[in-house]
Short mmCIF file of C-alpha atoms and ligand atoms in Angstrom, two decimals:
data_model
loop_
_atom_site.label_atom_id
_atom_site.label_comp_id
_atom_site.label_asym_id
_atom_site.label_seq_id
_atom_site.Cartn_x
_atom_site.Cartn_y
_atom_site.Cartn_z
CA MET A 1 0.00 0.00 0.00
CA GLU A 2 0.96 3.64 -0.30
CA PRO A 3 3.25 4.62 2.61
CA TYR A 4 1.47 7.97 2.93
CA ARG A 5 -2.06 9.28 3.26
CA ILE A 6 -3.67 12.16 1.42
CA LYS A 7 -3.82 15.53 3.17
CA VAL A 8 -4.49 17.93 0.28
CA VAL A 9 -6.46 17.06 -2.85
CA GLU A 10 -6.99 18.56 -6.28
CA PRO A 11 -10.08 17.79 -8.37
CA ILE A 12 -9.48 16.20 -11.76
CA ALA A 13 -11.52 16.84 -14.89
CA LEU A 14 -14.27 14.33 -15.62
CA THR A 15 -15.24 14.90 -19.24
CA THR A 16 -17.62 13.29 -21.71
CA ARG A 17 -16.56 11.49 -24.86
CA GLU A 18 -18.14 14.31 -26.91
CA GLN A 19 -16.09 16.93 -25.07
CA ARG A 20 -12.93 14.94 -25.67
CA GLU A 21 -13.76 14.47 -29.33
CA GLU A 22 -14.23 18.23 -29.68
CA ALA A 23 -11.00 18.93 -27.79
CA LEU A 24 -9.00 16.58 -30.03
CA LYS A 25 -10.33 18.30 -33.13
CA ARG A 26 -9.57 21.74 -31.72
CA VAL A 27 -5.91 20.87 -30.97
CA HIS A 28 -5.43 19.20 -34.38
CA TYR A 29 -4.87 15.84 -32.69
CA ASN A 30 -1.78 17.00 -30.82
CA LEU A 31 -2.06 16.08 -27.14
CA PHE A 32 0.55 18.66 -26.12
CA ASP A 33 -1.96 21.35 -27.04
CA LEU A 34 -4.72 20.13 -24.74
CA ARG A 35 -5.44 22.23 -21.70
CA ALA A 36 -4.50 20.25 -18.62
CA ASP A 37 -8.04 20.66 -17.30
CA GLU A 38 -9.30 18.66 -20.27
CA VAL A 39 -7.26 15.66 -19.09
CA THR A 40 -8.50 13.15 -16.51
CA ILE A 41 -5.35 11.06 -15.94
CA ASP A 42 -2.21 12.88 -17.07
CA LEU A 43 0.60 10.41 -17.79
CA LEU A 44 2.42 12.72 -20.22
CA SER A 45 5.47 13.05 -17.98
CA ASP A 46 6.85 12.19 -14.54
CA SER A 47 8.91 15.40 -14.62
CA GLY A 48 7.97 18.04 -12.07
CA THR A 49 4.55 16.41 -11.72
CA GLY A 50 5.05 14.66 -8.37
CA ALA A 51 3.27 15.44 -5.10
CA ILE A 52 5.48 17.11 -2.51
CA SER A 53 5.32 15.93 1.08
CA ALA A 54 4.25 17.93 4.12
CA ALA A 55 7.91 17.88 5.18
CA GLN A 56 9.00 19.37 1.84
CA LEU A 57 6.34 22.05 2.04
CA ALA A 58 7.41 22.89 5.59
CA ALA A 59 11.06 23.06 4.48
CA GLY A 60 9.99 25.40 1.68
CA MET A 61 8.25 27.69 4.18
CA ASP A 62 11.58 28.07 5.90
CA GLY A 63 13.25 29.06 2.61
CA ASP A 64 15.67 31.95 2.86
CA GLU A 65 15.30 34.25 -0.14
CA SER A 66 18.52 36.20 0.37
CA TYR A 67 20.19 36.98 -2.95
CA ALA A 68 23.53 35.47 -1.88
CA GLY A 69 24.58 32.93 0.73
CA SER A 70 21.07 31.97 1.85
CA ARG A 71 20.54 29.37 4.59
CA SER A 72 18.59 27.38 1.99
CA PHE A 73 21.67 27.08 -0.20
CA TYR A 74 23.77 25.70 2.63
CA ARG A 75 21.11 23.12 3.51
CA PHE A 76 20.79 22.14 -0.18
CA HIS A 77 24.57 22.00 -0.51
CA GLN A 78 24.89 19.73 2.53
CA ALA A 79 22.15 17.37 1.30
CA VAL A 80 23.67 17.06 -2.18
CA THR A 81 27.21 16.69 -0.85
CA ASP A 82 26.14 13.94 1.61
CA LEU A 83 24.42 12.06 -1.19
CA THR A 84 26.96 12.46 -3.99
CA GLY A 85 30.30 13.19 -2.35
CA TYR A 86 31.23 15.70 -5.08
CA LYS A 87 33.40 18.61 -4.01
CA HIS A 88 31.64 21.28 -6.08
CA ILE A 89 27.86 21.64 -6.25
CA LEU A 90 26.09 24.17 -8.48
CA PRO A 91 22.30 24.62 -8.46
CA ALA A 92 20.47 25.11 -11.78
CA HIS A 93 16.83 25.69 -12.61
CA GLN A 94 16.38 22.26 -14.21
CA GLY A 95 18.29 19.35 -15.75
CA ARG A 96 18.82 20.81 -19.21
CA ALA A 97 20.26 24.02 -17.75
CA ALA A 98 22.79 21.90 -15.87
CA GLU A 99 23.59 20.07 -19.13
CA ARG A 100 23.97 23.28 -21.09
CA ILE A 101 26.38 24.74 -18.57
CA LEU A 102 28.48 21.60 -18.21
CA PHE A 103 28.68 20.79 -21.92
CA ASN A 104 29.30 24.37 -23.05
CA THR A 105 32.20 24.44 -20.62
CA LEU A 106 33.59 20.94 -21.15
CA LEU A 107 33.13 20.50 -24.91
CA GLU A 108 34.73 22.04 -27.97
CA PRO A 109 33.47 21.69 -31.54
CA GLY A 110 34.59 18.42 -33.13
CA GLY A 111 34.40 16.43 -29.92
CA ILE A 112 32.50 13.21 -29.32
CA VAL A 113 30.28 12.23 -26.39
CA LEU A 114 29.40 8.59 -25.73
CA ALA A 115 26.49 7.38 -23.58
CA ASN A 116 24.43 4.31 -22.76
CA THR A 117 21.69 6.48 -24.35
CA HIS A 118 21.52 10.26 -24.45
CA PHE A 119 18.26 11.74 -23.22
CA ASP A 120 16.89 14.08 -25.92
CA THR A 121 17.86 17.36 -24.21
CA THR A 122 21.29 15.89 -23.40
CA ARG A 123 21.82 15.05 -27.06
CA ALA A 124 20.59 18.52 -28.08
CA ASN A 125 23.05 20.22 -25.69
CA VAL A 126 25.95 18.05 -26.95
CA GLU A 127 25.08 18.91 -30.55
CA LEU A 128 24.63 22.62 -29.77
CA SER A 129 28.22 22.53 -28.50
CA GLY A 130 29.32 21.37 -31.95
CA CYS A 131 29.90 17.77 -30.90
CA GLN A 132 28.57 14.37 -31.91
CA ALA A 133 26.50 12.27 -29.49
CA HIS A 134 26.71 8.49 -29.94
CA ASP A 135 24.51 5.99 -28.09
CA LEU A 136 26.04 2.63 -27.16
CA PRO A 137 23.17 0.65 -25.57
CA CYS A 138 23.90 -2.97 -24.66
CA ALA A 139 22.69 -5.67 -27.06
CA GLU A 140 19.86 -6.82 -24.74
CA ALA A 141 18.26 -3.36 -24.98
CA LYS A 142 17.20 -4.09 -28.56
CA ASN A 143 14.87 -6.91 -27.52
CA LEU A 144 11.72 -5.28 -26.11
CA ASP A 145 10.33 -8.57 -24.78
CA ALA A 146 13.43 -9.86 -22.97
CA GLU A 147 12.88 -9.80 -19.20
CA LEU A 148 16.47 -9.03 -18.25
CA PRO A 149 17.27 -6.86 -15.25
CA PHE A 150 19.86 -4.36 -16.59
CA LYS A 151 18.90 -3.44 -20.13
CA GLY A 152 20.05 0.15 -19.43
CA ASN A 153 23.74 -0.88 -19.47
CA ILE A 154 26.27 0.55 -21.90
CA ASP A 155 27.89 -1.86 -24.38
CA LEU A 156 31.39 -2.14 -22.87
CA ASP A 157 32.97 -3.61 -26.02
CA ALA A 158 31.57 -0.79 -28.13
CA LEU A 159 32.86 1.71 -25.56
CA ARG A 160 36.37 0.20 -25.66
CA GLY A 161 36.13 0.11 -29.46
CA TRP A 162 35.43 3.85 -29.63
CA LEU A 163 38.08 4.82 -27.10
CA GLU A 164 40.79 2.64 -28.67
CA GLY A 165 39.73 3.44 -32.25
CA PRO A 166 40.83 6.19 -34.66
CA ASP A 167 38.46 8.76 -33.09
CA GLY A 168 39.30 7.84 -29.49
CA SER A 169 41.20 11.04 -28.82
CA ARG A 170 38.11 13.10 -29.73
CA VAL A 171 35.96 11.53 -27.01
CA ARG A 172 35.51 14.21 -24.33
CA VAL A 173 33.12 12.59 -21.89
CA VAL A 174 31.09 9.43 -21.28
CA VAL A 175 27.56 9.98 -19.95
CA MET A 176 25.79 7.25 -18.02
CA THR A 177 22.05 7.91 -17.76
CA ILE A 178 20.52 6.27 -14.68
CA THR A 179 17.93 4.98 -15.21
CA ASN A 180 18.24 4.93 -18.98
CA ASN A 181 15.27 7.13 -19.88
CA GLY A 182 15.80 7.09 -23.66
CA GLY A 183 16.18 3.31 -23.39
CA GLY A 184 12.82 2.61 -21.76
CA GLY A 185 13.68 3.55 -18.17
CA GLN A 186 15.85 0.47 -17.80
CA PRO A 187 18.43 0.43 -14.99
CA VAL A 188 22.23 0.26 -15.17
CA SER A 189 24.03 -2.27 -12.98
CA MET A 190 26.74 -1.25 -10.53
CA GLU A 191 29.04 -3.72 -12.30
CA ASN A 192 28.49 -1.88 -15.60
CA LEU A 193 29.08 1.50 -13.92
CA LYS A 194 32.30 0.22 -12.31
CA GLN A 195 33.65 -1.19 -15.56
CA THR A 196 32.73 1.97 -17.45
CA ALA A 197 34.47 4.09 -14.80
CA GLU A 198 37.57 1.88 -15.08
CA ILE A 199 37.67 2.12 -18.89
CA CYS A 200 37.17 5.90 -18.72
CA ARG A 201 39.94 6.28 -16.15
CA ARG A 202 42.36 4.31 -18.33
CA HIS A 203 41.66 6.66 -21.24
CA GLY A 204 41.63 9.85 -19.20
CA VAL A 205 37.99 10.59 -20.09
CA PRO A 206 35.58 11.76 -17.37
CA MET A 207 32.45 9.74 -16.62
CA ILE A 208 29.41 11.87 -15.80
CA LEU A 209 26.11 10.55 -14.44
CA ASP A 210 22.85 11.88 -15.83
CA ALA A 211 21.26 11.08 -12.49
CA ALA A 212 17.61 12.14 -12.88
CA ARG A 213 16.37 8.75 -11.57
CA PHE A 214 19.28 7.71 -9.38
CA ALA A 215 16.99 6.40 -6.61
CA GLU A 216 14.92 4.23 -8.95
CA ASN A 217 18.14 2.84 -10.40
CA ALA A 218 19.43 2.11 -6.90
CA TRP A 219 16.18 0.37 -5.96
CA LEU A 220 16.41 -1.97 -8.96
CA VAL A 221 20.06 -2.70 -8.10
CA THR A 222 19.07 -3.79 -4.58
CA ARG A 223 16.41 -6.05 -6.10
CA HIS A 224 18.37 -7.65 -8.92
CA GLU A 225 22.14 -7.31 -8.65
CA ALA A 226 24.24 -9.96 -6.93
CA GLY A 227 26.15 -8.50 -4.01
CA TYR A 228 23.73 -5.61 -3.44
CA GLN A 229 20.73 -7.38 -2.00
CA GLY A 230 21.57 -6.43 1.59
CA HIS A 231 22.20 -2.78 0.70
CA THR A 232 19.76 0.09 1.14
CA PRO A 233 18.90 2.17 -1.95
CA ARG A 234 20.65 5.10 -0.30
CA GLN A 235 23.89 3.10 0.07
CA VAL A 236 23.76 2.04 -3.59
CA ALA A 237 23.05 5.62 -4.70
CA GLU A 238 25.96 6.99 -2.66
CA GLU A 239 28.28 4.39 -4.19
CA ALA A 240 27.07 5.08 -7.74
CA PHE A 241 27.73 8.83 -7.48
CA ARG A 242 31.22 8.13 -6.12
CA LEU A 243 32.12 5.97 -9.13
CA ALA A 244 31.69 8.99 -11.42
CA ASP A 245 33.60 12.25 -11.83
CA GLY A 246 30.44 14.29 -11.59
CA CYS A 247 26.76 14.47 -12.41
CA VAL A 248 24.00 16.50 -13.94
CA MET A 249 20.65 16.15 -12.25
CA SER A 250 17.06 17.03 -13.04
CA ALA A 251 15.55 17.43 -9.57
CA LYS A 252 12.10 17.31 -11.21
CA LYS A 253 12.39 13.54 -11.13
CA ASP A 254 14.11 11.93 -8.14
CA ALA A 255 14.16 14.97 -5.88
CA ILE A 256 10.33 15.06 -6.20
CA VAL A 257 10.12 18.83 -6.73
CA HIS A 258 8.35 20.89 -9.36
CA ILE A 259 11.47 22.68 -10.57
CA GLY A 260 15.19 22.35 -9.96
CA GLY A 261 18.46 20.71 -10.86
CA PHE A 262 22.17 20.74 -10.14
CA ILE A 263 25.69 19.96 -11.32
CA GLY A 264 28.13 18.04 -9.13
CA LEU A 265 31.84 17.95 -9.98
CA ASN A 266 35.18 16.99 -8.44
CA ASP A 267 37.44 18.88 -10.88
CA PRO A 268 37.97 22.37 -9.34
CA GLU A 269 38.97 24.07 -12.62
CA LEU A 270 35.99 22.73 -14.51
CA ALA A 271 33.70 23.69 -11.61
CA GLU A 272 35.04 27.23 -11.61
CA LYS A 273 34.44 27.62 -15.35
CA CYS A 274 30.93 26.24 -14.97
CA GLU A 275 30.28 28.65 -12.11
CA ARG A 276 31.19 31.62 -14.33
CA LEU A 277 28.70 30.54 -16.99
CA LEU A 278 26.12 29.78 -14.28
CA ILE A 279 26.37 33.30 -12.89
CA ALA A 280 26.09 34.83 -16.35
CA THR A 281 23.10 32.75 -17.48
CA GLU A 282 21.23 31.15 -14.54
CA GLY A 283 21.90 33.19 -11.43
CA PHE A 284 24.41 33.62 -8.65
CA ALA A 285 26.19 30.43 -7.52
CA THR A 286 24.11 30.09 -4.34
CA TYR A 287 20.75 29.99 -6.11
CA GLY A 288 21.30 29.10 -9.80
CA GLY A 289 17.88 30.19 -11.03
CA LEU A 290 15.96 28.75 -8.07
CA ALA A 291 14.16 30.28 -5.13
CA GLY A 292 15.42 29.52 -1.63
CA ARG A 293 12.26 27.49 -1.01
CA ASP A 294 13.04 25.29 -4.06
CA LEU A 295 16.53 24.57 -2.72
CA ASP A 296 15.06 23.52 0.63
CA MET A 297 12.44 21.31 -0.99
CA ILE A 298 15.15 19.59 -3.07
CA ALA A 299 17.17 18.92 0.10
CA ALA A 300 14.13 17.30 1.74
CA GLY A 301 13.10 15.40 -1.41
CA LEU A 302 16.56 13.86 -1.85
CA LEU A 303 16.17 12.23 1.57
CA GLU A 304 12.61 10.98 0.99
CA VAL A 305 13.22 9.51 -2.45
CA THR A 306 15.53 6.70 -1.29
CA GLU A 307 13.18 5.51 1.47
CA PRO A 308 12.64 1.80 0.82
CA ALA A 309 8.88 1.96 1.53
CA TYR A 310 8.42 4.75 -1.02
CA LEU A 311 10.44 2.95 -3.71
CA ALA A 312 8.84 -0.42 -3.01
CA GLU A 313 5.40 1.06 -3.47
CA ARG A 314 6.44 2.90 -6.63
CA ALA A 315 7.72 -0.36 -8.10
CA ASP A 316 4.58 -2.15 -6.97
CA ILE A 317 2.18 0.33 -8.55
CA ALA A 318 4.12 0.14 -11.84
CA SER A 319 3.90 -3.65 -11.80
CA HIS A 320 0.19 -3.45 -10.87
CA LEU A 321 -0.45 -1.35 -13.97
CA ALA A 322 1.83 -3.59 -16.06
CA GLY A 323 -0.28 -6.58 -15.01
CA ARG A 324 -3.50 -4.87 -16.09
CA VAL A 325 -2.00 -3.81 -19.41
CA ARG A 326 -0.70 -7.32 -20.22
CA ALA A 327 -4.07 -8.80 -19.22
CA ALA A 328 -5.71 -6.40 -21.69
CA GLY A 329 -3.59 -8.03 -24.40
CA VAL A 330 -1.21 -5.10 -24.87
CA ASP A 331 2.52 -5.84 -24.86
CA ILE A 332 4.92 -3.54 -23.03
CA LEU A 333 8.63 -3.01 -23.04
CA GLU A 334 9.75 -5.62 -20.51
CA PRO A 335 10.49 -5.52 -17.71
CA PRO A 336 8.46 -2.52 -16.56
CA GLY A 337 10.68 0.09 -14.91
CA LEU A 338 9.51 2.45 -12.18
CA HIS A 339 8.91 5.76 -13.90
CA ALA A 340 6.93 4.66 -16.94
CA LEU A 341 5.40 1.83 -18.95
CA TYR A 342 6.05 1.72 -22.69
CA LEU A 343 3.18 0.23 -24.71
CA ASN A 344 4.10 -1.63 -27.90
CA ALA A 345 1.67 0.18 -30.21
CA GLY A 346 3.33 -1.17 -33.36
CA ARG A 347 2.38 -4.70 -32.33
CA LEU A 348 -1.14 -3.79 -31.20
CA LEU A 349 -1.92 -1.88 -34.41
CA PRO A 350 -0.13 -3.75 -37.23
CA HIS A 351 -2.62 -2.33 -39.75
CA ILE A 352 -1.22 1.21 -39.27
CA PRO A 353 2.08 1.80 -41.10
CA PRO A 354 4.85 3.76 -39.29
CA HIS A 355 4.26 6.92 -41.32
CA ASN A 356 0.64 6.93 -40.10
CA TYR A 357 1.96 6.79 -36.51
CA PRO A 358 0.51 3.80 -34.64
CA GLY A 359 1.85 5.20 -31.34
CA HIS A 360 0.13 8.50 -31.91
CA ALA A 361 -3.04 6.69 -32.93
CA LEU A 362 -3.05 4.74 -29.65
CA ALA A 363 -2.28 7.89 -27.64
CA CYS A 364 -5.22 9.73 -29.24
CA ARG A 365 -7.53 6.75 -28.63
CA LEU A 366 -6.45 6.59 -24.97
CA TYR A 367 -7.50 10.21 -24.63
CA LEU A 368 -10.74 9.78 -26.54
CA GLU A 369 -11.83 6.67 -24.62
CA GLY A 370 -10.54 7.50 -21.15
CA GLY A 371 -9.30 11.09 -20.93
CA ILE A 372 -5.77 9.70 -20.49
CA ARG A 373 -2.81 11.68 -21.79
CA SER A 374 0.36 9.81 -22.78
CA ALA A 375 3.40 10.46 -24.99
CA GLU A 376 4.15 8.93 -28.37
CA LEU A 377 7.69 7.60 -28.75
CA GLY A 378 7.66 6.33 -32.30
CA SER A 379 7.79 7.66 -35.82
CA LEU A 380 6.05 10.95 -35.01
CA TYR A 381 8.92 11.63 -32.59
CA LEU A 382 11.80 10.02 -34.50
CA GLY A 383 10.65 9.52 -38.09
CA GLU A 384 10.94 11.63 -41.22
CA GLU A 385 8.92 11.92 -44.42
CA ASP A 386 9.32 13.77 -47.70
CA GLU A 387 7.03 16.61 -48.75
CA ASP A 388 4.39 14.20 -50.08
CA GLY A 389 4.27 12.28 -46.81
CA ASN A 390 6.27 9.31 -48.12
CA PRO A 391 8.45 7.75 -45.42
CA ILE A 392 12.20 8.49 -45.40
CA LYS A 393 12.97 7.21 -41.93
CA SER A 394 10.85 5.46 -39.31
CA ALA A 395 11.50 4.78 -35.63
CA PRO A 396 12.86 1.36 -34.57
CA TYR A 397 9.74 0.81 -32.42
CA GLU A 398 6.31 2.40 -32.23
CA LEU A 399 5.84 3.02 -28.51
CA VAL A 400 3.53 4.98 -26.23
CA ARG A 401 4.88 6.03 -22.85
CA LEU A 402 2.65 6.09 -19.80
CA ALA A 403 4.75 8.11 -17.35
CA LEU A 404 3.91 7.65 -13.68
CA PRO A 405 3.97 10.86 -11.62
CA ARG A 406 5.36 10.35 -8.10
CA ARG A 407 2.79 9.95 -5.27
CA VAL A 408 -0.02 11.39 -7.44
CA TYR A 409 -2.35 8.64 -8.70
CA THR A 410 -3.70 5.64 -6.82
CA ARG A 411 -4.43 2.11 -7.95
CA SER A 412 -8.01 2.99 -8.89
CA HIS A 413 -6.73 5.65 -11.27
CA TYR A 414 -4.45 3.08 -12.86
CA ASP A 415 -7.30 0.55 -12.98
CA HIS A 416 -9.16 3.08 -15.12
CA VAL A 417 -6.14 3.13 -17.47
CA GLY A 418 -6.19 -0.68 -17.58
CA ARG A 419 -9.93 -0.83 -18.35
CA THR A 420 -9.56 1.80 -21.08
CA LEU A 421 -6.75 -0.15 -22.75
CA GLU A 422 -8.80 -3.34 -22.53
CA LYS A 423 -11.61 -1.63 -24.39
CA ILE A 424 -9.24 -0.29 -27.06
CA ALA A 425 -7.45 -3.62 -27.52
CA LYS A 426 -10.76 -5.48 -28.09
CA ASP A 427 -11.53 -3.19 -31.00
CA ALA A 428 -7.96 -2.49 -32.15
CA ALA A 429 -8.81 -2.91 -35.84
CA SER A 430 -10.99 0.20 -35.66
CA VAL A 431 -8.12 2.44 -34.52
CA HIS A 432 -7.06 4.63 -37.41
CA GLY A 433 -3.78 6.36 -38.23
CA TYR A 434 -2.91 10.01 -38.77
CA ARG A 435 -1.04 12.16 -41.20
CA ILE A 436 0.77 15.42 -40.54
CA VAL A 437 -0.72 18.54 -42.09
CA GLU A 438 1.70 21.05 -40.55
CA GLN A 439 5.03 20.65 -38.76
CA SER A 440 8.11 22.50 -37.56
CA PRO A 441 11.63 21.53 -38.68
CA ILE A 442 12.87 20.47 -35.23
CA LEU A 443 11.18 18.62 -32.34
CA ARG A 444 8.10 18.38 -34.54
CA HIS A 445 6.08 16.19 -32.17
CA PHE A 446 5.51 19.16 -29.83
CA ARG A 447 3.84 21.36 -32.41
CA ALA A 448 2.69 19.20 -35.34
CA LYS A 449 -0.90 19.41 -36.55
CA LEU A 450 -2.44 16.14 -37.69
CA GLN A 451 -5.52 14.72 -39.38
CA PRO A 452 -7.10 11.27 -39.07
CA VAL A 453 -6.60 8.79 -41.90
CA PRO A 454 -9.67 6.52 -42.07
CA VAL A 455 -9.13 2.74 -41.82
CA SER A 456 -9.26 1.38 -45.37
CA GLY A 457 -10.96 -1.82 -46.53
C1 PLP B 1 14.23 15.03 -17.66
C2 PLP B 1 15.61 14.61 -17.99
C3 PLP B 1 16.60 15.55 -18.33
C4 PLP B 1 16.30 17.02 -18.48
O1 PLP B 1 15.85 17.56 -17.31
P1 PLP B 1 14.81 18.80 -17.26
O2 PLP B 1 14.69 19.04 -15.79
O3 PLP B 1 13.55 18.32 -17.90
O4 PLP B 1 15.43 19.92 -17.99
C5 PLP B 1 17.85 15.07 -18.58
N1 PLP B 1 18.15 13.78 -18.52
C6 PLP B 1 17.23 12.85 -18.20
C7 PLP B 1 17.61 11.41 -18.13
C8 PLP B 1 15.93 13.24 -17.92
O5 PLP B 1 15.01 12.31 -17.64
#
């Protein structure tokens, strides 16, 4: 059961099918353009959408809003230092701001960054610095159905191959994303982190953690990795941070706050350069674009997020939903992680070709049938077509992500999601595809306008 009870509530929108049909038409079938109060169960993202605790709110009330040297900063600094062990801690307003500052400082044009998988903003910040971002996921990651525990690992042979190969001297940094968000929220083993750190050390390349879900990764390590079963998630997390040379963190995930992030580094010169850019673009080094109350809520959230009862329940609710989804006859990316379930829309809707976006079709149907908002991760997100709509490139898989906000929805909310999927799966042949009628040249999924394509035959 949930290791908390509900003290403050917020009503959610209960809409009719007609209202949802109208809303979909109005937003040109792009779920990003819905008003949040048209959504009943919002599983678009787990980022900044969690419920804060009474303790976090109380800590925020004690926030010190001094421009420089606030008490809040020192409490935040202590909490992050205790957790990570890094010598230099810089607050930032969210994860991508931390990435921008670190990569702008660390990278020069022509460099290469390697990762288990770059998250999309991480890749964007690497490329904006004039560098190439290469993903080296382990082989098991390619099999969606394989129930293996550490499909977030980096491919160590590929990593060695790059570092020892002709372009090895251009590799500036290796990023390990825990859990591997771009790779289906799959965890990275401590063994894989240790070996990566060792390879990086031998080649004089820093290893940086993209630590947005460090606690969820640690939980899965205590469940599945030999030698860690007696450890607490906090102990695993502390060890993981200490294997790396630094981290970037989106506090909107595993610090359970609505806004925030930070950079942690051991290298004093690099930290000083980052601090200069931070002051010029985010804010002074003791607030980094955040209010004092945000810093205090991060400090409190970082302690709560590794509590075993919290993580156990988060894993349990994800597996509860996974059970309902499988029972409805919908395959998911296995095994289910903690922060999201990924529905295999390509398999459920084989009659919709990639360039008519089966993932998007399922996401729209989930909204129409149940008021549920999700995110397409398929060919609308990753594909490309020519001007006549003929496919140039499609995504490797057509997925829909159901992100699970922290401490927000209960089992009965997720049962509604399960029932809705059951209804859709029974009548899957009636789900129709879409085509794009207007799009922007980059990150098109956010702003594209679409139109239904009727089922033929
Ligand atoms: C969310 C996320 C980011 C970016 O963080 P924001 O706070 O959204 O800017 C970076 N990396 C990973 C793995 C993330 O999940």
